[in-house]
PDB file of C-alpha atoms in Angstrom:
ATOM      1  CA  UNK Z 210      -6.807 -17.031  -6.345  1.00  0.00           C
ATOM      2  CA  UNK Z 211      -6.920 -15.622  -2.575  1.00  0.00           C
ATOM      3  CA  UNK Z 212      -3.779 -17.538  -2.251  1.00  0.00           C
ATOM      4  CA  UNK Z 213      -2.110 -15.313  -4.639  1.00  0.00           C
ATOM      5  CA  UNK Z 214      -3.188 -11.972  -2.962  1.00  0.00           C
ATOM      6  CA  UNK Z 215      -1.854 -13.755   0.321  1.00  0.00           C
ATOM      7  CA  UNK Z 216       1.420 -14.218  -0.530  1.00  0.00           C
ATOM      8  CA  UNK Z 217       1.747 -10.301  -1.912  1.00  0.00           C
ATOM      9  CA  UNK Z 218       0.610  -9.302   1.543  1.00  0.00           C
ATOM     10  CA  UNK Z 219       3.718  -9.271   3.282  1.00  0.00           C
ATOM     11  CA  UNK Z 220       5.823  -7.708   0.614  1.00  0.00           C
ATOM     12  CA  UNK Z 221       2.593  -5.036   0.454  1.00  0.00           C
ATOM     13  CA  UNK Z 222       3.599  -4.807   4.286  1.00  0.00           C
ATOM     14  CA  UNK Z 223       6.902  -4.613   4.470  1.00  0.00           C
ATOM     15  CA  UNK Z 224       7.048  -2.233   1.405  1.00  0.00           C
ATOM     16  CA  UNK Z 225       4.443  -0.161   2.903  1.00  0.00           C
ATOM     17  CA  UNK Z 226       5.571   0.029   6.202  1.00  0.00           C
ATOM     18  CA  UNK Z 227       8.917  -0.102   6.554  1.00  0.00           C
ATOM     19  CA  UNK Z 228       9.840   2.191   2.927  1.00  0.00           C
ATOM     20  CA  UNK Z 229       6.852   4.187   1.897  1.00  0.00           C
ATOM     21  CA  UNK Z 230       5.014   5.169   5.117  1.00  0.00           C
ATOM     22  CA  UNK Z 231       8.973   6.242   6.700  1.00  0.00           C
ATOM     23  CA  UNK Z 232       9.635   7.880   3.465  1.00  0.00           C
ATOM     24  CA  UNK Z 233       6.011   9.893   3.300  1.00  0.00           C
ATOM     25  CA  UNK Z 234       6.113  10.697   7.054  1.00  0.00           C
ATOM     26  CA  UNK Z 235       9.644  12.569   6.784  1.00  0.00           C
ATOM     27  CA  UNK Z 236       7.949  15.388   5.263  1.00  0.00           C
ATOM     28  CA  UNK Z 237      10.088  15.646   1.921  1.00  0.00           C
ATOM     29  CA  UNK Z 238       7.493  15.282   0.022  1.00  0.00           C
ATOM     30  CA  UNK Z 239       4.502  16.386  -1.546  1.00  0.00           C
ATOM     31  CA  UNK Z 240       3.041  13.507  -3.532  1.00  0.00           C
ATOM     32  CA  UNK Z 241       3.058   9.863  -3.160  1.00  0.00           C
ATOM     33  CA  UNK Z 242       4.731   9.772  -6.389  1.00  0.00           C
ATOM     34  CA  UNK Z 243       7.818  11.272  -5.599  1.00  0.00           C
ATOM     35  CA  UNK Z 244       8.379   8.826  -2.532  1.00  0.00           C
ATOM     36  CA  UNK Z 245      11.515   6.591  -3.728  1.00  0.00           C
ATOM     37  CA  UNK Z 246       9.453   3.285  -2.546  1.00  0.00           C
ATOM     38  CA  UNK Z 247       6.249   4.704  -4.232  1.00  0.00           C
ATOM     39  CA  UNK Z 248       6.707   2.665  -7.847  1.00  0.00           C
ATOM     40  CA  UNK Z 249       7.425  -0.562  -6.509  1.00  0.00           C
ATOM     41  CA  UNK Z 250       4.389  -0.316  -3.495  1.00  0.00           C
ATOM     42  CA  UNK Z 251       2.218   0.446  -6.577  1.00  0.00           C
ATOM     43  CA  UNK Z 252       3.249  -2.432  -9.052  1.00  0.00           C
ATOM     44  CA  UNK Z 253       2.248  -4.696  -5.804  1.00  0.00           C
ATOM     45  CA  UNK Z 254      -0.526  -3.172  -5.350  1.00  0.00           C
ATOM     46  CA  UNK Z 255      -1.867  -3.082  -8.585  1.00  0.00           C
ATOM     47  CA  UNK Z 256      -1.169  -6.463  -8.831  1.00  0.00           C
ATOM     48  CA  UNK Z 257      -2.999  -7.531  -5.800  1.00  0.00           C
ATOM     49  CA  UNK Z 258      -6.129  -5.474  -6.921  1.00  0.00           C
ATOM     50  CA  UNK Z 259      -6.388  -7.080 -10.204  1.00  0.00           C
ATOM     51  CA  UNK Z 260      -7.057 -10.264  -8.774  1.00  0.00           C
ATOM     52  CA  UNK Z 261      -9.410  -8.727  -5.947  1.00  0.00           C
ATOM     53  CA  UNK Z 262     -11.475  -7.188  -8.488  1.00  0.00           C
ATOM     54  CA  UNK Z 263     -11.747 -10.618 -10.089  1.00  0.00           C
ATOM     55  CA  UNK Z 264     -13.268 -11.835  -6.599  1.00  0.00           C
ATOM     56  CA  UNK Z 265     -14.976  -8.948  -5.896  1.00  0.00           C
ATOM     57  CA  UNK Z 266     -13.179  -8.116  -2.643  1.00  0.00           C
ATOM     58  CA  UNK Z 267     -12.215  -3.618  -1.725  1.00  0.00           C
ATOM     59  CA  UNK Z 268      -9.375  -2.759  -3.545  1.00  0.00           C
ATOM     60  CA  UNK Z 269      -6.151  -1.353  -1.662  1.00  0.00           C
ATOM     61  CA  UNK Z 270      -5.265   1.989  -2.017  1.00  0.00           C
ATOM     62  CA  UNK Z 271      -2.176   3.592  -0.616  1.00  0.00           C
ATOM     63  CA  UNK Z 272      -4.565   6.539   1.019  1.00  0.00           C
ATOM     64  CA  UNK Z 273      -6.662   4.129   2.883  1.00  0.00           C
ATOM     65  CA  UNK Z 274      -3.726   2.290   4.237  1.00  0.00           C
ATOM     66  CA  UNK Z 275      -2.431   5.808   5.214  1.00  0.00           C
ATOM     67  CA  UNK Z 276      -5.829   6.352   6.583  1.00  0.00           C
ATOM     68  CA  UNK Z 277      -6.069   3.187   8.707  1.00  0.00           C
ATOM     69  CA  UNK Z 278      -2.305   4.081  10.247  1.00  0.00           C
ATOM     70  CA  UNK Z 279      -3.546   7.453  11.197  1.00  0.00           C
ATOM     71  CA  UNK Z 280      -6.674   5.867  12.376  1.00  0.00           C
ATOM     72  CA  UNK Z 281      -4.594   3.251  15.007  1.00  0.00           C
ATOM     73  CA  UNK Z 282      -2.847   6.183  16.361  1.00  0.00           C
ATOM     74  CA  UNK Z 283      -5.610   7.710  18.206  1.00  0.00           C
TER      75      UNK Z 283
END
């Protein structure tokens, strides 16, 4: 199963990263919902979680991965 959650990883990167985290940092908007990238970072996410609940590892959540880039700026 943990080789499933490995290969979403990068597209939970590169989604995150290079589309969401851009999009949320311009400022336009309020809520992570309204980010364009926001629905498709969610469906992988989601789908990742499901099987980390099955083997009991944290879930992802798009705050804490918000957290941990505000965390490696300081």
């Amino acid at each position: 199963m943990d080789h499933a959650i490995n290969s979403l990883e990068p597209f939970i990167k590169v989604t995150f990263s290079y589309e969401f985290l851009l999009e949320w940092q311009s400022g336009k908007y309020k809520k992570y919902s309204e980010c364009p990238s926001y629905e498709e970072l969610k469906a992988l996410i989601d789908a990742s979680n499901i099987m980390r609940k099955y083997l009991g590892w944290e879930p992802l959540s798009i705050k804490s991965m918000l957290e941990e880039v505000k965390n490696d700026k300081r």
